[in-house]
Amino acid sequence: MTRSFLLATLALAAIGLGAAASAQSPEPFDPSQVRRLSPEEKEEILANSSERAADAALNSALGGGTSGGIHGEVGAVVGTGGTAGLFGTARIPLGDRGAAIISFEDYRTRTLDPGLLDQFYTRRRIAPR
């Protein structure tokens, strides 16, 4: 390394350490800033809430919708030598809390006959391995 590069690196490190040392620490926790629910507010929330509403809110917050439709994916593989495959999975909602998940896969590839391999090497005049 060159001396100028080393000095520049040390200078940047010193600047970074100085900035870290001068950073202010977070203010201590102030319990007077906490808002607590009154017993009446708690009762109102509990009376107007249900597990179903909470589940719907969580589903919405996670990017889901209210749709109860089937969700899944399907894919395909295509390769050399006759390799081909299909795969998929689906989640099917059953009632309010149930679900069935089904998956499938079909993968096929051509296997090489050892006799065909010998013919290949003979035609190409390559020594078999």
Coordinates of C-alpha atoms in Angstrom, one line a residue:
M1 CA 0.0 0.0 0.0
T2 CA 1.1 3.5 -0.6
R3 CA 1.7 5.8 2.3
S4 CA -0.9 8.4 1.1
F5 CA -3.6 5.7 0.9
L6 CA -2.8 4.6 4.4
L7 CA -2.8 8.1 5.8
A8 CA -6.2 8.8 4.1
T9 CA -7.7 5.7 5.6
L10 CA -6.5 6.6 9.0
A11 CA -7.9 10.1 8.7
L12 CA -11.3 8.8 7.6
A13 CA -11.3 6.4 10.6
A14 CA -10.4 9.2 13.0
I15 CA -13.3 11.3 11.6
G16 CA -15.7 8.4 12.0
L17 CA -14.6 7.8 15.6
G18 CA -14.9 11.4 16.5
A19 CA -18.5 11.5 15.1
A20 CA -19.4 8.4 17.0
A21 CA -18.0 9.8 20.3
S22 CA -19.9 13.1 19.9
A23 CA -23.3 11.4 19.2
Q24 CA -25.8 12.0 21.9
S25 CA -27.2 9.2 23.9
P26 CA -31.0 8.7 23.8
E27 CA -32.9 10.4 26.5
P28 CA -33.9 8.3 29.4
F29 CA -37.4 6.8 29.6
D30 CA -40.0 9.1 31.0
P31 CA -43.0 7.1 32.6
S32 CA -45.1 10.3 32.6
Q33 CA -45.3 10.1 28.8
V34 CA -47.1 6.7 28.8
R35 CA -50.8 6.9 28.1
R36 CA -52.8 4.2 29.9
L37 CA -56.3 3.1 29.0
S38 CA -59.0 3.7 31.6
P39 CA -61.0 0.6 32.7
E40 CA -64.0 1.9 30.7
E41 CA -61.9 2.3 27.5
K42 CA -60.6 -1.3 28.0
E43 CA -64.1 -2.6 28.4
E44 CA -65.3 -0.8 25.2
I45 CA -62.4 -2.2 23.2
L46 CA -63.0 -5.7 24.4
A47 CA -66.8 -5.4 23.8
N48 CA -66.3 -4.2 20.2
S49 CA -63.5 -6.7 19.3
S50 CA -63.6 -10.2 18.2
E51 CA -60.9 -12.8 17.2
R52 CA -62.3 -12.7 13.7
A53 CA -61.9 -8.9 13.5
A54 CA -58.3 -9.3 14.8
D55 CA -57.5 -12.0 12.3
A56 CA -58.9 -9.8 9.4
A57 CA -56.9 -6.8 10.6
L58 CA -53.7 -9.0 10.8
N59 CA -54.4 -10.4 7.3
S60 CA -54.9 -6.9 5.9
A61 CA -51.7 -5.6 7.6
L62 CA -49.7 -8.5 6.1
G63 CA -50.8 -7.6 2.6
G64 CA -53.6 -10.1 2.3
G65 CA -57.1 -9.4 1.4
T66 CA -60.5 -10.5 2.5
S67 CA -60.6 -13.0 -0.4
G68 CA -61.1 -16.6 0.6
G69 CA -60.0 -17.9 -2.8
I70 CA -57.5 -20.5 -3.7
H71 CA -53.9 -19.3 -3.8
G72 CA -50.9 -21.1 -5.2
E73 CA -48.3 -21.4 -7.9
V74 CA -47.4 -23.6 -10.8
G75 CA -44.0 -24.0 -12.5
A76 CA -42.3 -25.9 -15.3
V77 CA -38.9 -27.2 -16.1
V78 CA -37.5 -27.8 -19.6
G79 CA -34.0 -29.0 -20.2
T80 CA -31.7 -30.8 -22.6
G81 CA -32.0 -34.4 -23.6
G82 CA -35.8 -34.6 -23.1
T83 CA -35.9 -33.3 -19.5
A84 CA -39.2 -31.8 -18.6
G85 CA -41.3 -31.3 -15.5
L86 CA -44.3 -29.6 -14.0
F87 CA -44.9 -28.7 -10.4
G88 CA -47.5 -26.8 -8.4
T89 CA -49.0 -26.2 -5.0
A90 CA -52.3 -24.7 -3.9
R91 CA -53.8 -23.6 -0.6
I92 CA -57.6 -24.0 -0.5
P93 CA -59.5 -22.3 2.4
L94 CA -62.0 -24.5 4.2
G95 CA -64.5 -22.6 6.3
D96 CA -63.3 -19.9 8.7
R97 CA -60.2 -21.6 10.1
G98 CA -59.4 -24.6 8.0
A99 CA -57.3 -25.1 4.9
A100 CA -56.1 -27.8 2.6
I101 CA -52.8 -27.7 0.8
I102 CA -52.2 -29.9 -2.2
S103 CA -49.0 -30.2 -4.3
F104 CA -48.0 -32.1 -7.3
E105 CA -44.8 -32.8 -9.3
D106 CA -44.1 -34.7 -12.5
Y107 CA -40.5 -34.8 -13.6
R108 CA -39.1 -36.8 -16.4
T109 CA -35.7 -37.1 -17.9
R110 CA -34.3 -39.5 -20.4
T111 CA -31.8 -42.0 -19.0
L112 CA -28.8 -42.8 -21.1
D113 CA -28.4 -46.4 -22.2
P114 CA -24.7 -47.5 -21.7
G115 CA -24.7 -49.1 -25.2
L116 CA -25.7 -45.7 -26.7
L117 CA -22.9 -44.0 -24.8
D118 CA -20.3 -46.5 -26.2
Q119 CA -21.7 -45.8 -29.8
F120 CA -21.3 -42.1 -29.2
Y121 CA -17.6 -42.4 -28.2
T122 CA -16.9 -44.8 -31.1
R123 CA -18.4 -42.5 -33.7
R124 CA -16.5 -39.5 -32.3
R125 CA -13.3 -41.5 -31.9
I126 CA -13.0 -40.5 -28.3
A127 CA -11.7 -43.0 -25.7
P128 CA -14.4 -43.9 -23.2
R129 CA -13.8 -42.7 -19.7

